[in-house]
Coordinates of C-alpha atoms and ligand atoms in Angstrom, one line a residue:
X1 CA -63.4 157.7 235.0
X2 CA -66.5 156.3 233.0
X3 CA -68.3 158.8 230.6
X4 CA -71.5 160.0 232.6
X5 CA -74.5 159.6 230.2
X6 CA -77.6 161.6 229.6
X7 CA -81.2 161.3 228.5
X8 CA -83.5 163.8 227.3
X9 CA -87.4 163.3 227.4
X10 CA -89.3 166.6 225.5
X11 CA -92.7 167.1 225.5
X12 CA -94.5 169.9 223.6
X13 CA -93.8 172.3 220.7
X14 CA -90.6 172.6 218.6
X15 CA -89.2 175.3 220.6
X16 CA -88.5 172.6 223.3
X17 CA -87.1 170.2 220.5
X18 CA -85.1 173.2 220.0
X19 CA -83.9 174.1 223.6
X20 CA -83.0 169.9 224.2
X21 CA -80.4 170.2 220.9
X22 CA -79.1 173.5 223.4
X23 CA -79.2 171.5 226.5
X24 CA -77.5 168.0 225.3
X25 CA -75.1 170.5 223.9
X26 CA -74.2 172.1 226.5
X27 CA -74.2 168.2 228.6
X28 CA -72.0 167.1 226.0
X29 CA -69.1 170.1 226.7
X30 CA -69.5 169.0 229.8
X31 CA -68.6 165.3 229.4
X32 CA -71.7 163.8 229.4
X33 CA -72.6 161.2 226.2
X34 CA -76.5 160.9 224.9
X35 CA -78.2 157.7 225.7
X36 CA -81.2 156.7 223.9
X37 CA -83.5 155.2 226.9
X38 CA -83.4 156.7 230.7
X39 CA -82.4 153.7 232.9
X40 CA -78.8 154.0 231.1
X41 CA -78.8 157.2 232.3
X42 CA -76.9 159.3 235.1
X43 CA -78.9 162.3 234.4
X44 CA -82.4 162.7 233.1
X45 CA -83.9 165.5 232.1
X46 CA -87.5 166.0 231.7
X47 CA -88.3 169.1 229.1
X48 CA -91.6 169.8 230.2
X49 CA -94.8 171.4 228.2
X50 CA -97.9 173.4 230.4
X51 CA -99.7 174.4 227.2
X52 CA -102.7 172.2 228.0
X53 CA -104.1 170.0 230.9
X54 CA -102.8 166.8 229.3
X55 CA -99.5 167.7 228.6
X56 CA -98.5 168.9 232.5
X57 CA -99.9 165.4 233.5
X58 CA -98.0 163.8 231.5
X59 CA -94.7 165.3 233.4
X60 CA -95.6 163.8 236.5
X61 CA -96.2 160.5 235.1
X62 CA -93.1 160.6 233.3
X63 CA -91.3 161.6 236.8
X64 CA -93.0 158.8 238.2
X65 CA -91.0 156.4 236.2
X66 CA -88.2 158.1 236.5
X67 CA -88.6 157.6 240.2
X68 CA -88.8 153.7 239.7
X69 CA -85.2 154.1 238.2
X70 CA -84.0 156.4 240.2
X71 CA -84.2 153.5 243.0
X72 CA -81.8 151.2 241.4
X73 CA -79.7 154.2 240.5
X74 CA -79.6 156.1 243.3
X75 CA -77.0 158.6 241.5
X76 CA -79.2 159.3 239.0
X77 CA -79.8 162.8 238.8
X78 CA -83.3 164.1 237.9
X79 CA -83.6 167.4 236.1
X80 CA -87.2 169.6 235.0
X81 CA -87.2 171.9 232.9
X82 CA -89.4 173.9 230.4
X83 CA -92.6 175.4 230.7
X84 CA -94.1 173.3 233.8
X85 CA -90.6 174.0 235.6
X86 CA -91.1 177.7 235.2
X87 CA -94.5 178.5 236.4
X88 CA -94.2 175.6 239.0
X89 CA -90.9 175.7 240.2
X90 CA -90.2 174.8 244.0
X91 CA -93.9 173.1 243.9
X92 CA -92.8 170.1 241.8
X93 CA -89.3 169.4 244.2
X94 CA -92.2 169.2 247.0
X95 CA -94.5 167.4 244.6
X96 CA -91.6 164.7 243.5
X97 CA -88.9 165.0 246.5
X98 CA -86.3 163.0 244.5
X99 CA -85.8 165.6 241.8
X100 CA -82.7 167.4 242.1
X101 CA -83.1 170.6 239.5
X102 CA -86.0 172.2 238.5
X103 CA -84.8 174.9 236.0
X104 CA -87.1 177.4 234.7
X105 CA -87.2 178.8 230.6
X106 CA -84.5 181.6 231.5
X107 CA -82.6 179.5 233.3
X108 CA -81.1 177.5 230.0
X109 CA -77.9 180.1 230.2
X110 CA -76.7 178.7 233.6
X111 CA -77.6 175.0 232.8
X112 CA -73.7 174.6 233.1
X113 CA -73.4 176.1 236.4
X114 CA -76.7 174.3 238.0
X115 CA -75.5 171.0 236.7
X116 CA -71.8 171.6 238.2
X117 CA -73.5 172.9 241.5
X118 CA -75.5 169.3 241.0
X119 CA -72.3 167.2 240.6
X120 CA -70.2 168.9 243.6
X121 CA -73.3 167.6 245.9
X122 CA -75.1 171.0 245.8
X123 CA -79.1 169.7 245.8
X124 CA -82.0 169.6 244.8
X125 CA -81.5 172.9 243.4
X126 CA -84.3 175.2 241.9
X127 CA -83.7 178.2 239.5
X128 CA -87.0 179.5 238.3
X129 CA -86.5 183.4 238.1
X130 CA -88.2 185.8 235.8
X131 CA -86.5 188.6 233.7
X132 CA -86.3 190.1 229.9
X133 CA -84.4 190.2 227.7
X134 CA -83.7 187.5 225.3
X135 CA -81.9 184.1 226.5
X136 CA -78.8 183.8 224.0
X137 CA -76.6 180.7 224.5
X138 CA -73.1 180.4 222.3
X139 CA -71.5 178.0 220.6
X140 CA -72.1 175.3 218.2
X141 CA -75.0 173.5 218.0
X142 CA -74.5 170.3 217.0
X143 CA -77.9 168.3 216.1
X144 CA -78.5 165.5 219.0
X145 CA -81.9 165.4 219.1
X146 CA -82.9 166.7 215.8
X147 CA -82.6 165.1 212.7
X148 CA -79.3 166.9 210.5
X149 CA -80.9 167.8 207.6
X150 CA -84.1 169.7 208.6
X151 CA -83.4 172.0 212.3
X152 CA -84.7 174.4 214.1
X153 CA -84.0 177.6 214.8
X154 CA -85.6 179.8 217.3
X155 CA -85.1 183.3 216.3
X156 CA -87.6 184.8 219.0
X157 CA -89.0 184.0 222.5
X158 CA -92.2 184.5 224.5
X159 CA -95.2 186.1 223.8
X160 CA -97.1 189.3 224.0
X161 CA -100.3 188.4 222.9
X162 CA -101.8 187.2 226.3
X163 CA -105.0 185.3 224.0
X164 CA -107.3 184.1 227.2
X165 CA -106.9 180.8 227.1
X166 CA -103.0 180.8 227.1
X167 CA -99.9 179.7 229.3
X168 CA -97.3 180.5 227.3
X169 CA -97.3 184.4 228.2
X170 CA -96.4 183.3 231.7
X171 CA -94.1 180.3 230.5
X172 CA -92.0 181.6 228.4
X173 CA -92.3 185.6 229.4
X174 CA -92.1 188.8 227.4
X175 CA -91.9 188.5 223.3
X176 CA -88.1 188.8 222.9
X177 CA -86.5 188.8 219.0
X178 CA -82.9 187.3 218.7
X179 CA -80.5 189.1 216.6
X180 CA -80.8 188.9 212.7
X181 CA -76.8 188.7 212.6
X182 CA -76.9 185.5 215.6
X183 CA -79.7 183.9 213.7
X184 CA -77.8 183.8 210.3
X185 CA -74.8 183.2 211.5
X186 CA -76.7 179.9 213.4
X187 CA -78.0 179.1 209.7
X188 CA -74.8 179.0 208.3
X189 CA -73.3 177.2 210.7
X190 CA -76.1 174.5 210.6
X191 CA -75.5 174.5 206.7
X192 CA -72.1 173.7 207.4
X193 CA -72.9 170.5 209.5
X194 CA -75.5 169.4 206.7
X195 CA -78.5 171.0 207.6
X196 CA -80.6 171.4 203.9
X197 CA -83.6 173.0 205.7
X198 CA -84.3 175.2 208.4
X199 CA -87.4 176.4 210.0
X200 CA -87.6 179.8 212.3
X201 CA -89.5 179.6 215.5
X202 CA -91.1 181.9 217.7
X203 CA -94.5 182.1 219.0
X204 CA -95.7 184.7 216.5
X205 CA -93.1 185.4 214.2
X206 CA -95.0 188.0 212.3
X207 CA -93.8 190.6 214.6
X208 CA -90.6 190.0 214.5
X209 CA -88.5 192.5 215.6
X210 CA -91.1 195.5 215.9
X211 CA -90.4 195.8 219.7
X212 CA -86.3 196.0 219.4
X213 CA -86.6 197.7 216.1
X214 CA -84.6 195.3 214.9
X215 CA -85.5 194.1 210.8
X216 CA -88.6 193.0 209.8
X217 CA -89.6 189.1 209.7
X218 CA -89.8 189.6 206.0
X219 CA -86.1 191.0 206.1
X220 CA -85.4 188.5 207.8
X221 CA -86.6 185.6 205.5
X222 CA -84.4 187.4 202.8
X223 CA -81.1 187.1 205.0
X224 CA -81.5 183.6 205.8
X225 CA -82.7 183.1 202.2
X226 CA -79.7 184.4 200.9
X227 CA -77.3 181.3 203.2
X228 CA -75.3 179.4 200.4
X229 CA -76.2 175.4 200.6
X230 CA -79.8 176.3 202.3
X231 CA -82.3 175.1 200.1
X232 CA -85.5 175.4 202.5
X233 CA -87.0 177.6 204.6
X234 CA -89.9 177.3 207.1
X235 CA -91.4 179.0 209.6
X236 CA -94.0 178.7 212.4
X237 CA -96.3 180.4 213.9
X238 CA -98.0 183.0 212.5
X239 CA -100.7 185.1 214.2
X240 CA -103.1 186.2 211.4
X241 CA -103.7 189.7 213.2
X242 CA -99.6 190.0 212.3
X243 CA -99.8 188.3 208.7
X244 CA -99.0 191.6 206.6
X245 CA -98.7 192.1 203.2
X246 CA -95.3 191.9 202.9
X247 CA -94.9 188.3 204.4
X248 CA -97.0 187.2 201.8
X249 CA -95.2 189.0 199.1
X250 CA -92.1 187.2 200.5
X251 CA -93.9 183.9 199.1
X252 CA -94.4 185.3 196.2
X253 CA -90.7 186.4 196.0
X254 CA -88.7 183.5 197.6
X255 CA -88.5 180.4 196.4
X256 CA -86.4 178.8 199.5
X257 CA -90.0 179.5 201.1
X258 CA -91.3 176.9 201.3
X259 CA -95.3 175.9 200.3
X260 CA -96.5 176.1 203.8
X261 CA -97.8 178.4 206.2
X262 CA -99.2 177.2 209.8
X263 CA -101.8 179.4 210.9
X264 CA -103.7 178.6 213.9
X265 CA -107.6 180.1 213.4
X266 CA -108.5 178.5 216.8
X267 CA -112.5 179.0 215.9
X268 CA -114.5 180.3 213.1
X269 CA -116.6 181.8 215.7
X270 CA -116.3 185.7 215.5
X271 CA -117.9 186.3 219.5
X272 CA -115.5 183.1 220.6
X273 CA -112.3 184.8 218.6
X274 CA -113.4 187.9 221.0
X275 CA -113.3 186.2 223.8
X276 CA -110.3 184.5 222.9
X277 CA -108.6 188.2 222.3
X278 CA -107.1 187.1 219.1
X279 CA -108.2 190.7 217.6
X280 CA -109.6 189.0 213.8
X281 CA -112.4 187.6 212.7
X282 CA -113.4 185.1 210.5
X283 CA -113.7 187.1 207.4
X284 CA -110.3 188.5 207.9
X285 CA -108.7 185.3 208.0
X286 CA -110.3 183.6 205.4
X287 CA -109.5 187.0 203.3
X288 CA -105.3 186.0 204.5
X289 CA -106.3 182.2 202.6
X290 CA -107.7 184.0 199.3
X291 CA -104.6 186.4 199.4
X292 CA -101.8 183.5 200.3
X293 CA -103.4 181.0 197.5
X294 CA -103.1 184.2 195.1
X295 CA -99.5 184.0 195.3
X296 CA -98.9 180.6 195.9
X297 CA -101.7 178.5 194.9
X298 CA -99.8 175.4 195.8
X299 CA -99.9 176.6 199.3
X300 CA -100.7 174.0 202.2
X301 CA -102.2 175.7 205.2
X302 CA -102.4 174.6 208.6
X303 CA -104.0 175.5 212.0
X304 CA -104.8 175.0 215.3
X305 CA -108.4 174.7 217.0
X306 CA -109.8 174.7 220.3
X307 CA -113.1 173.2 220.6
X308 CA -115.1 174.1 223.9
X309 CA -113.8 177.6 225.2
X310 CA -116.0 178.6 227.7
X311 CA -119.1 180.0 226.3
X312 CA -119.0 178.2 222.8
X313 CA -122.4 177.2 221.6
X314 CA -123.5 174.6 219.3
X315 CA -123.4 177.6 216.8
X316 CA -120.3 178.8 217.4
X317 CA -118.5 175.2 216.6
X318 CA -120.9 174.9 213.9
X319 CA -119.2 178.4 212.1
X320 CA -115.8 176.6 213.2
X321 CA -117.0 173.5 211.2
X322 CA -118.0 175.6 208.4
X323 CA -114.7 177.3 208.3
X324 CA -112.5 174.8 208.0
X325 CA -114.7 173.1 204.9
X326 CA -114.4 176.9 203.3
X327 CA -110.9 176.7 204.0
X328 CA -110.3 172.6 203.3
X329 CA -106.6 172.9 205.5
X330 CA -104.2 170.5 204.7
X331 CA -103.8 169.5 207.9
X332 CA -105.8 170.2 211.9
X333 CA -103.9 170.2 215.3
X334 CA -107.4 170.0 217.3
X335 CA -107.6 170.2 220.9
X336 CA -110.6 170.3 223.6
X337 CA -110.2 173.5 225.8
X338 CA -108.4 172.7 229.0
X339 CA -108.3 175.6 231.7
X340 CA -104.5 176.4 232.5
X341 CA -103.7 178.0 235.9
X342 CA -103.8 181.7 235.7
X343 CA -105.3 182.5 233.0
X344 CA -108.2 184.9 232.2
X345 CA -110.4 182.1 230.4
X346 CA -110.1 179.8 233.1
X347 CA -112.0 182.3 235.4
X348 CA -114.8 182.3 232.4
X349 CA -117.9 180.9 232.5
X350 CA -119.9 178.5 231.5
X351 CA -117.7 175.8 230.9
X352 CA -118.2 173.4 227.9
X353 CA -119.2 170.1 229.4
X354 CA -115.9 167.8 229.1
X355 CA -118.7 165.0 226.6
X356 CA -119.7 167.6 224.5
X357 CA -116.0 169.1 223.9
X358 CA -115.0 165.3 223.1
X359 CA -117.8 165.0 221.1
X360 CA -117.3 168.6 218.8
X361 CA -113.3 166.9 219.1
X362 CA -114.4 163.5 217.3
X363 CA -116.8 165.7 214.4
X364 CA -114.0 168.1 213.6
X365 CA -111.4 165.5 213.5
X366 CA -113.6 163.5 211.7
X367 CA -114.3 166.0 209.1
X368 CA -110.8 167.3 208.7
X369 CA -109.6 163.8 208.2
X370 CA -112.0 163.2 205.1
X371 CA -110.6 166.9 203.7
X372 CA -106.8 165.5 204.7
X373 CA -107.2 162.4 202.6
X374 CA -109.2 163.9 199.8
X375 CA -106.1 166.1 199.5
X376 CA -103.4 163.6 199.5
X377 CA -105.5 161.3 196.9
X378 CA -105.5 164.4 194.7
X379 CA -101.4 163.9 194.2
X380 CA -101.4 160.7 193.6
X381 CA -99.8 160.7 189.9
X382 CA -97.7 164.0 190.7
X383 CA -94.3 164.1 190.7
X384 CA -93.1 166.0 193.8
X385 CA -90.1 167.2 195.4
X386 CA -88.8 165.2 198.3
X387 CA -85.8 166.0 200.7
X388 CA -84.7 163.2 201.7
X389 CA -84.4 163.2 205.6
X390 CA -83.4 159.2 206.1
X391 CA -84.3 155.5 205.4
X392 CA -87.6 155.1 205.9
X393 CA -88.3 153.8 209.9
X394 CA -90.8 151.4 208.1
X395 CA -88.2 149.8 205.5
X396 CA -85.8 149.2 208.8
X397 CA -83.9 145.8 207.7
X398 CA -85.5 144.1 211.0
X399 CA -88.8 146.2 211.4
X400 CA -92.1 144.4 210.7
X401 CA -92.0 145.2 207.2
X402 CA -89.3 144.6 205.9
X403 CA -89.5 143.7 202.5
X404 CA -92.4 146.0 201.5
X405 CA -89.6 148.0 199.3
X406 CA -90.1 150.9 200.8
X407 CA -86.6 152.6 201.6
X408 CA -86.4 156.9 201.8
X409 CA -88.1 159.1 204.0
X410 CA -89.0 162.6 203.8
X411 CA -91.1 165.6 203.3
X412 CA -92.6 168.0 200.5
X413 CA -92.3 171.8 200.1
X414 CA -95.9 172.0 201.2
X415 CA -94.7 169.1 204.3
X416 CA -96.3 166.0 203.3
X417 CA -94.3 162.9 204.3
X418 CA -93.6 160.8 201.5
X419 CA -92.3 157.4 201.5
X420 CA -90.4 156.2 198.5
X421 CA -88.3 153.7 197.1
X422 CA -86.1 153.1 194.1
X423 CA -87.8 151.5 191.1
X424 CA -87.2 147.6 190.7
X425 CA -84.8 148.2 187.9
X426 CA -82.5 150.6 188.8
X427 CA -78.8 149.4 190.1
X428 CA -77.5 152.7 191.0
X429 CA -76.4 154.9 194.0
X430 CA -78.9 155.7 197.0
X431 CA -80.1 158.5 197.5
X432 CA -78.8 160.0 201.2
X433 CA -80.0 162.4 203.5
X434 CA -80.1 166.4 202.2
X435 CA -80.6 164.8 198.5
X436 CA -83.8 166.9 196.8
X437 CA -85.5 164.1 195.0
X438 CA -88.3 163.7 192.5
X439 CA -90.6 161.0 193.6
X440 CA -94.1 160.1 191.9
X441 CA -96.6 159.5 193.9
X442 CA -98.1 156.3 193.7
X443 CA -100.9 156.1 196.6
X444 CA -102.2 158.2 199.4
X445 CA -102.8 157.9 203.4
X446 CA -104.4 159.8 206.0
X447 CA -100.7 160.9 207.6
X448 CA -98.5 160.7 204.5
X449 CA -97.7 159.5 200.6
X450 CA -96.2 156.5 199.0
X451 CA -94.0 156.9 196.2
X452 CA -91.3 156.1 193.7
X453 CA -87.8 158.3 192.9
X454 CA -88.6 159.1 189.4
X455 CA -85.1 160.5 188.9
X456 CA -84.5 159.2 185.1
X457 CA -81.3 156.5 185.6
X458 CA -78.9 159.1 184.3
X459 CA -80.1 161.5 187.0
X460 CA -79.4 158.4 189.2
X461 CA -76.0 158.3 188.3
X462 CA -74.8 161.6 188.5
X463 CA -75.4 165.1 190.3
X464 CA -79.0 165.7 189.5
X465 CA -80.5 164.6 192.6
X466 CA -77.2 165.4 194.8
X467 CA -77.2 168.9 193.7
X468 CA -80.7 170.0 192.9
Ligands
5AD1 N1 -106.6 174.5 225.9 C1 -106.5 173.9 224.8 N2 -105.7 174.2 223.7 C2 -104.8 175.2 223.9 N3 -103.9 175.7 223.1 C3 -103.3 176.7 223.8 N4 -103.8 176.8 225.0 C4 -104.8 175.9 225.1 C5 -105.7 175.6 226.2 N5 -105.7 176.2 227.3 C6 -103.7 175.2 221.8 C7 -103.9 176.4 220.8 C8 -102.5 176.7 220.3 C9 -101.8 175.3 220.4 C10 -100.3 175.3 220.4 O1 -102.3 174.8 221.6 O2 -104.6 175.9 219.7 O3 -102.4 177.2 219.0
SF4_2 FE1 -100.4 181.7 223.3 FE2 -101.7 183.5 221.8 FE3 -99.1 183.9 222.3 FE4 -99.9 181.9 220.6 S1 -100.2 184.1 220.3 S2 -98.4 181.7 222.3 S3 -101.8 181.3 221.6 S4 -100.7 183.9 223.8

């Protein structure tokens, strides 16, 4: 019998990057073999994202086009899951008739069981059902849709923080912490299959293991830290009511961690971060920068705004603006407000005019943008340290430009992309993916950094850049 063939499509966060490696793991024990585009596909599953307006549309225009397919392969099976498939559930099977599973975020456990139900006929199925307790799949994880060298590892699910304006409470359930023991012994295991650099995921990872009195996040970092052959860690996100001191001494003291910390503001409007229930104001957040530059004053810091929650004046954007100049992030994930079904803010009033939230968008973009760039001109001339996650997609033999010398691929401690290549000179052994590299920086973009290894040719040669 022909191998049957699978395609994932994720939208959203890096959770859901996440939970596709656990579901084309658990399609591959099964028999099924990854395919990279959906019409060469006998089952496609759509890992769906509800966090804002734009993101659940796009699910039903993806499922749209799957449809198309679907018609001149009518065994294809089509399969939701994620966020959407939760808190929609039996609505999108009436919505989009020729879906045959929609399973829900707590559903990932019985993924075998659905898809076997699926296969003996069984259909369209839903399984959409609530509960606690966290959702613990076994076995190895082998990276399909992530990249080897740099994974993810989710070491806590849902939220408790119920901020306003947000889904995810109602997506993804209860905050749940994994067990420190499962979560090393994942790290390890993803050392083993080549993995250089980790990054722990959870909604707010700060209070990790409070609830379950389990350790500490800090405790936490140490374990992990303490994995033979891991030379990276990373973590997001971080609520800044949860930032304690201790996580910020962990920078200070461990120097796997890396030079970032994402740490979404979401406005630098004391009466909007009210609204929004995110229980800190602007002062004590920009007191978190002061005291995270103290220790590390390499530090990039990232964040997420929402422009036009109901209620915000021109004032209250203009103390956002104001606060990311003080702060001058490395980098802004922006978004306009978007009302999502059940919610407390989407019951608050008055709503932001959908022109004047694109219009405070375009500003703060375009001011962040000057800050990013200022920022990335300001290493040109450094020498930096690079893992190196791949050949560059831009140097691709065929690509458009080839030629342009431009050869390695991959990211800073403090996660800028850098580009590099060898210099003209050197006859010597590539560099491969998991190599820590020096690379000089030679010229700066908005999204990343050009460069050149700067590995001296006797490093070349030998074990320096292998085995930094
Ligand atoms: N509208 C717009 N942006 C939102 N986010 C979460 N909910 C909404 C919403 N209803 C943003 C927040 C969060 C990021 C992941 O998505 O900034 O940090
Ligand atoms: Fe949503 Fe707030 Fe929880 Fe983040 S902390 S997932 S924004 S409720």
């Amino acid at each position: 019998m022909p191998e049957k063939t699978f395609h994932i499509h994720t939208i959203g966060c890096q959770m859901n990057v996440y939970d596709a490696d656990l579901m084309a793991n658990c399609l591959i024990s099964m028999g099924y073999r990854p395919v990279s585009e959906p019409d060469a596909a006998d089952l496609a599953i759509v890992n769906t994202c509800a966090i804002r307006e734009k993101a659940e549309q796009k699910v039903y225009s993806l499922l749209g086009r799957l449809a198309m397919i679907k018609r001149q392969r009518p065994w294809m099976r089509i399969v939701v899951g994620g966020c959407v498939a939760q808190l929609a559930g039996g609505r999108i099977l009436r919505r989009a008739p020729y879906v045959d599973l929609v399973f829900g975020t707590r559903a990932l456990a019985r993924l075998p069981e659905l898809l076997r139900r699926l296969e003996a006929g069984e259909g369209p199925l839903s399984d959409v059902a609530g509960g606690d307790g966290v959702v613990e799949i076994g076995g190895p994880l082998q990276a399909v849709v992530q990249p080897t060298v740099s994974r993810f590892v989710t070491i806590m699910q849902g939220c408790d923080n119920f901020c306003t304006y947000c889904v995810v409470p109602y997506a993804r359930g209860r905050e749940m912490s994994r067990d420190p023991e499962r979560i090393v012994a994942e790290v390890r295991a993803l050392v083993a299959q080549g993995a250089r650099e980790v990054t722990l995921l959870g909604q707010n990872v700060n209070s990790y293991g409070n609830k379950e009195g389990l350790c500490t996040f800090p405790e936490l970092l140490e374990r992990v830290a303490a994995v033979d052959g891991l030379k990276r860690i990373r973590f997001t996100t971080s609520h800044p009511k949860d930032l304690s001191p201790a996580l910020i001494d962990a920078f200070a003291r461990l120097d796997k961690l890396c030079d970032h910390i994402h740490l979404p503001v979401q406005s630098g409007s004391d009466r909007i971060l009210a609204r929004m229930n995110r229980r800190y104001g602007r002062e004590t957040y920009l007191d978190l920068v002061t005291r995270l530059r103290a220790v590390r004053p390499r530090i990039a810091i990232t964040s997420d705004i929402i422009v036009g929650f109901p209620g915000e004046t021109d004032e209250d954007f203009q103390q956002t603006l104001d606060l990311v100049e003080a702060v001058g992030f490395d980098g802004l994930f922006a978004f306009h407000y978007s009302d999502r079904p059940g919610t407390p803010a989407s019951r608050f009033s008055p709503k932001v005019p959908l022109a004047v939230k694109r219009r405070r968008l375009d500003t703060l973009n375009a001011l962040q943008q000057a800050v990013t760039l200022a920022r990335h001109q300001a290493l040109v001339g450094a020498t930096l340290e690079v893992l190196v996650e791949g050949p560059s997609k831009r140097c691709d033999p065929c690509g458009p430009e080839a030629g342009d010398g431009i050869q390695w691929t991959g990211r800073t401690p403090d996660n800028k992309i850098v580009n590099f290549s060898l210099p003209a000179s050197v006859d010597a052994p590539q560099p491969e993916a998991g190599d820590l590299c020096q690379v000089r920086i030679e010229a700066a973009f908005a999204h990343s950094l050009l460069g050149i290894w700067a590995e001296d040719r006797a490093g070349l040669k030998g074990e320096a850049c292998h085995a930094a």
